[in-house]
Amino acid sequence: LINFYQVLFFCFTIIALSITIAELPDFKTRDILAVWGDFCGEQFLFIVVHWPSRIGGVWQTEHLRIACAQKVRSMVDSAMQRNPKIKIVVAGDMNDNPLNRSLRCELRTRHSHRRLQSHDLYNPFVRKSTSGSSRYDGRYVHTATRSEF
């Protein structure tokens, strides 16, 4: 562990972005934290999120997580348009599974790095979560398998 900071190797900017949904003007959720800059001569963008929970029902709240995914996607597209070689990491609590619409369709994540197309994001966790369960409302609920999509 290196315990020092050198501007020559690491220079960054931090910003917090809020989420708005036109149909829900009073809607509030956690901001998106974006950190971008240069590390050892390479540009990077880290996006940290905590999307709305599933409280109230998965399908009833899905549009909230989709709105968050769309905001992140627009940030990713903007960064890639400025620099197609930028390194991007999106991390946090999405409150969705890797195969849910917010991640698979809106954020455009893919489970195979070999199948990535321009502007896709690689999600290494898809293969690790193809079946199982999630804890919700004090009990475990079934998580859909890939064949159920």
mmCIF file of C-alpha atoms in Angstrom:
data_model
loop_
_atom_site.group_PDB
_atom_site.id
_atom_site.type_symbol
_atom_site.label_atom_id
_atom_site.label_comp_id
_atom_site.label_asym_id
_atom_site.label_seq_id
_atom_site.Cartn_x
_atom_site.Cartn_y
_atom_site.Cartn_z
ATOM 1 C CA LEU A 1 0.000 0.000 0.000
ATOM 2 C CA ILE A 2 1.440 3.331 -1.063
ATOM 3 C CA ASN A 3 0.619 6.086 1.396
ATOM 4 C CA PHE A 4 1.402 9.163 -0.662
ATOM 5 C CA TYR A 5 -0.186 11.210 -3.406
ATOM 6 C CA GLN A 6 1.709 12.587 -6.387
ATOM 7 C CA VAL A 7 0.007 14.947 -8.806
ATOM 8 C CA LEU A 8 2.303 13.702 -11.556
ATOM 9 C CA PHE A 9 0.573 10.294 -11.476
ATOM 10 C CA PHE A 10 -2.969 11.098 -10.391
ATOM 11 C CA CYS A 11 -5.072 14.183 -11.169
ATOM 12 C CA PHE A 12 -8.852 14.086 -10.813
ATOM 13 C CA THR A 13 -12.144 15.995 -10.558
ATOM 14 C CA ILE A 14 -15.102 14.973 -8.392
ATOM 15 C CA ILE A 15 -18.730 15.876 -9.027
ATOM 16 C CA ALA A 16 -22.104 14.790 -7.614
ATOM 17 C CA LEU A 17 -24.993 14.606 -10.087
ATOM 18 C CA SER A 18 -28.631 14.417 -9.086
ATOM 19 C CA ILE A 19 -31.298 12.332 -10.805
ATOM 20 C CA THR A 20 -34.519 13.918 -12.034
ATOM 21 C CA ILE A 21 -37.568 12.237 -13.525
ATOM 22 C CA ALA A 22 -39.839 14.563 -15.527
ATOM 23 C CA GLU A 23 -43.040 12.707 -14.589
ATOM 24 C CA LEU A 24 -42.083 12.768 -10.881
ATOM 25 C CA PRO A 25 -40.865 16.283 -10.071
ATOM 26 C CA ASP A 26 -40.812 15.580 -6.301
ATOM 27 C CA PHE A 27 -38.784 12.369 -6.669
ATOM 28 C CA LYS A 28 -35.535 12.332 -4.708
ATOM 29 C CA THR A 29 -32.809 9.718 -4.736
ATOM 30 C CA ARG A 30 -29.110 9.528 -3.980
ATOM 31 C CA ASP A 31 -26.729 11.511 -6.158
ATOM 32 C CA ILE A 32 -24.307 9.899 -8.560
ATOM 33 C CA LEU A 33 -20.660 10.368 -7.669
ATOM 34 C CA ALA A 34 -18.406 10.805 -10.677
ATOM 35 C CA VAL A 35 -14.630 10.957 -10.461
ATOM 36 C CA TRP A 36 -12.652 11.498 -13.617
ATOM 37 C CA GLY A 37 -9.139 12.412 -14.465
ATOM 38 C CA ASP A 38 -5.752 11.037 -15.381
ATOM 39 C CA PHE A 39 -3.902 8.164 -13.771
ATOM 40 C CA CYS A 40 -0.390 7.498 -15.003
ATOM 41 C CA GLY A 41 -1.222 9.167 -18.312
ATOM 42 C CA GLU A 42 -4.511 7.345 -18.969
ATOM 43 C CA GLN A 43 -7.930 8.947 -18.693
ATOM 44 C CA PHE A 44 -10.489 7.269 -16.473
ATOM 45 C CA LEU A 45 -14.018 7.786 -15.188
ATOM 46 C CA PHE A 46 -15.328 6.167 -12.000
ATOM 47 C CA ILE A 47 -19.090 6.364 -11.443
ATOM 48 C CA VAL A 48 -20.435 5.331 -8.041
ATOM 49 C CA VAL A 49 -24.188 4.838 -7.615
ATOM 50 C CA HIS A 50 -26.844 3.780 -5.135
ATOM 51 C CA TRP A 51 -30.067 3.396 -7.098
ATOM 52 C CA PRO A 52 -33.591 3.341 -5.609
ATOM 53 C CA SER A 53 -34.599 0.197 -3.769
ATOM 54 C CA ARG A 54 -37.255 -2.335 -4.708
ATOM 55 C CA ILE A 55 -39.449 -1.343 -1.757
ATOM 56 C CA GLY A 56 -42.969 -1.194 -3.103
ATOM 57 C CA GLY A 57 -42.328 -4.001 -5.576
ATOM 58 C CA VAL A 58 -39.699 -4.825 -8.182
ATOM 59 C CA TRP A 59 -41.855 -3.939 -11.199
ATOM 60 C CA GLN A 60 -43.539 -0.949 -9.506
ATOM 61 C CA THR A 61 -40.129 0.662 -8.838
ATOM 62 C CA GLU A 62 -38.272 -0.518 -11.945
ATOM 63 C CA HIS A 63 -38.793 2.815 -13.757
ATOM 64 C CA LEU A 64 -36.804 4.581 -11.006
ATOM 65 C CA ARG A 65 -33.759 2.372 -11.505
ATOM 66 C CA ILE A 66 -34.141 2.684 -15.279
ATOM 67 C CA ALA A 67 -34.035 6.492 -14.984
ATOM 68 C CA CYS A 68 -30.808 6.190 -12.990
ATOM 69 C CA ALA A 69 -29.322 3.801 -15.550
ATOM 70 C CA GLN A 70 -30.216 6.217 -18.356
ATOM 71 C CA LYS A 71 -28.430 9.056 -16.557
ATOM 72 C CA VAL A 72 -25.312 6.920 -16.063
ATOM 73 C CA ARG A 73 -25.502 5.769 -19.698
ATOM 74 C CA SER A 74 -25.557 9.387 -20.881
ATOM 75 C CA MET A 75 -22.454 10.090 -18.766
ATOM 76 C CA VAL A 76 -20.691 7.056 -20.250
ATOM 77 C CA ASP A 77 -21.646 8.030 -23.819
ATOM 78 C CA SER A 78 -20.474 11.596 -23.295
ATOM 79 C CA ALA A 79 -17.129 10.452 -21.888
ATOM 80 C CA MET A 80 -16.609 7.919 -24.691
ATOM 81 C CA GLN A 81 -17.476 10.499 -27.320
ATOM 82 C CA ARG A 82 -14.746 12.801 -25.986
ATOM 83 C CA ASN A 83 -12.229 9.967 -25.612
ATOM 84 C CA PRO A 84 -13.022 6.508 -27.049
ATOM 85 C CA LYS A 85 -10.078 5.021 -25.087
ATOM 86 C CA ILE A 86 -11.214 6.260 -21.649
ATOM 87 C CA LYS A 87 -11.311 3.614 -18.915
ATOM 88 C CA ILE A 88 -14.739 3.520 -17.211
ATOM 89 C CA VAL A 89 -15.835 1.762 -14.021
ATOM 90 C CA VAL A 90 -19.451 1.887 -12.813
ATOM 91 C CA ALA A 91 -19.848 0.512 -9.298
ATOM 92 C CA GLY A 92 -22.262 0.600 -6.397
ATOM 93 C CA ASP A 93 -25.625 -0.741 -5.292
ATOM 94 C CA MET A 94 -27.896 -0.868 -8.313
ATOM 95 C CA ASN A 95 -30.635 -2.718 -6.402
ATOM 96 C CA ASP A 96 -31.100 -4.842 -9.511
ATOM 97 C CA ASN A 97 -29.613 -8.052 -10.801
ATOM 98 C CA PRO A 98 -27.173 -8.107 -13.745
ATOM 99 C CA LEU A 99 -29.830 -9.373 -16.162
ATOM 100 C CA ASN A 100 -32.497 -6.814 -15.211
ATOM 101 C CA ARG A 101 -33.498 -4.229 -17.818
ATOM 102 C CA SER A 102 -31.775 -1.313 -16.061
ATOM 103 C CA LEU A 103 -28.359 -2.937 -16.442
ATOM 104 C CA ARG A 104 -28.775 -5.137 -19.507
ATOM 105 C CA CYS A 105 -30.695 -2.751 -21.773
ATOM 106 C CA GLU A 106 -30.394 0.785 -20.450
ATOM 107 C CA LEU A 107 -26.788 0.690 -19.216
ATOM 108 C CA ARG A 108 -25.872 -1.763 -22.032
ATOM 109 C CA THR A 109 -23.812 -4.188 -20.000
ATOM 110 C CA ARG A 110 -22.573 -7.407 -21.564
ATOM 111 C CA HIS A 111 -21.373 -10.587 -19.878
ATOM 112 C CA SER A 112 -18.731 -11.476 -22.454
ATOM 113 C CA HIS A 113 -15.822 -9.169 -23.159
ATOM 114 C CA ARG A 114 -15.488 -10.927 -26.535
ATOM 115 C CA ARG A 115 -18.965 -9.734 -27.582
ATOM 116 C CA LEU A 116 -18.545 -6.102 -26.603
ATOM 117 C CA GLN A 117 -19.564 -3.619 -29.254
ATOM 118 C CA SER A 118 -18.728 0.050 -29.346
ATOM 119 C CA HIS A 119 -19.778 1.770 -26.090
ATOM 120 C CA ASP A 120 -20.909 -1.450 -24.338
ATOM 121 C CA LEU A 121 -19.865 -2.001 -20.723
ATOM 122 C CA TYR A 122 -18.462 -5.316 -19.526
ATOM 123 C CA ASN A 123 -20.225 -6.796 -16.482
ATOM 124 C CA PRO A 124 -18.131 -9.611 -14.964
ATOM 125 C CA PHE A 125 -20.856 -10.450 -12.438
ATOM 126 C CA VAL A 126 -23.457 -11.878 -14.842
ATOM 127 C CA ARG A 127 -21.967 -15.373 -14.815
ATOM 128 C CA LYS A 128 -21.715 -15.327 -11.029
ATOM 129 C CA SER A 129 -25.399 -14.519 -10.530
ATOM 130 C CA THR A 130 -27.265 -16.671 -13.026
ATOM 131 C CA SER A 131 -29.329 -18.248 -10.272
ATOM 132 C CA GLY A 132 -29.873 -17.916 -6.584
ATOM 133 C CA SER A 133 -31.860 -15.687 -4.282
ATOM 134 C CA SER A 134 -31.933 -12.195 -2.849
ATOM 135 C CA ARG A 135 -32.970 -11.070 0.590
ATOM 136 C CA TYR A 136 -35.979 -8.746 0.465
ATOM 137 C CA ASP A 137 -38.444 -7.705 3.151
ATOM 138 C CA GLY A 138 -36.948 -10.076 5.719
ATOM 139 C CA ARG A 139 -37.108 -13.168 3.527
ATOM 140 C CA TYR A 140 -35.248 -14.705 0.609
ATOM 141 C CA VAL A 141 -36.843 -14.513 -2.816
ATOM 142 C CA HIS A 142 -35.970 -16.373 -6.004
ATOM 143 C CA THR A 143 -33.654 -14.661 -8.492
ATOM 144 C CA ALA A 144 -34.471 -15.448 -12.104
ATOM 145 C CA THR A 145 -32.060 -17.612 -14.054
ATOM 146 C CA ARG A 146 -30.696 -16.594 -17.437
ATOM 147 C CA SER A 147 -33.087 -19.015 -19.176
ATOM 148 C CA GLU A 148 -36.059 -17.145 -17.683
ATOM 149 C CA PHE A 149 -35.278 -13.979 -19.676
#
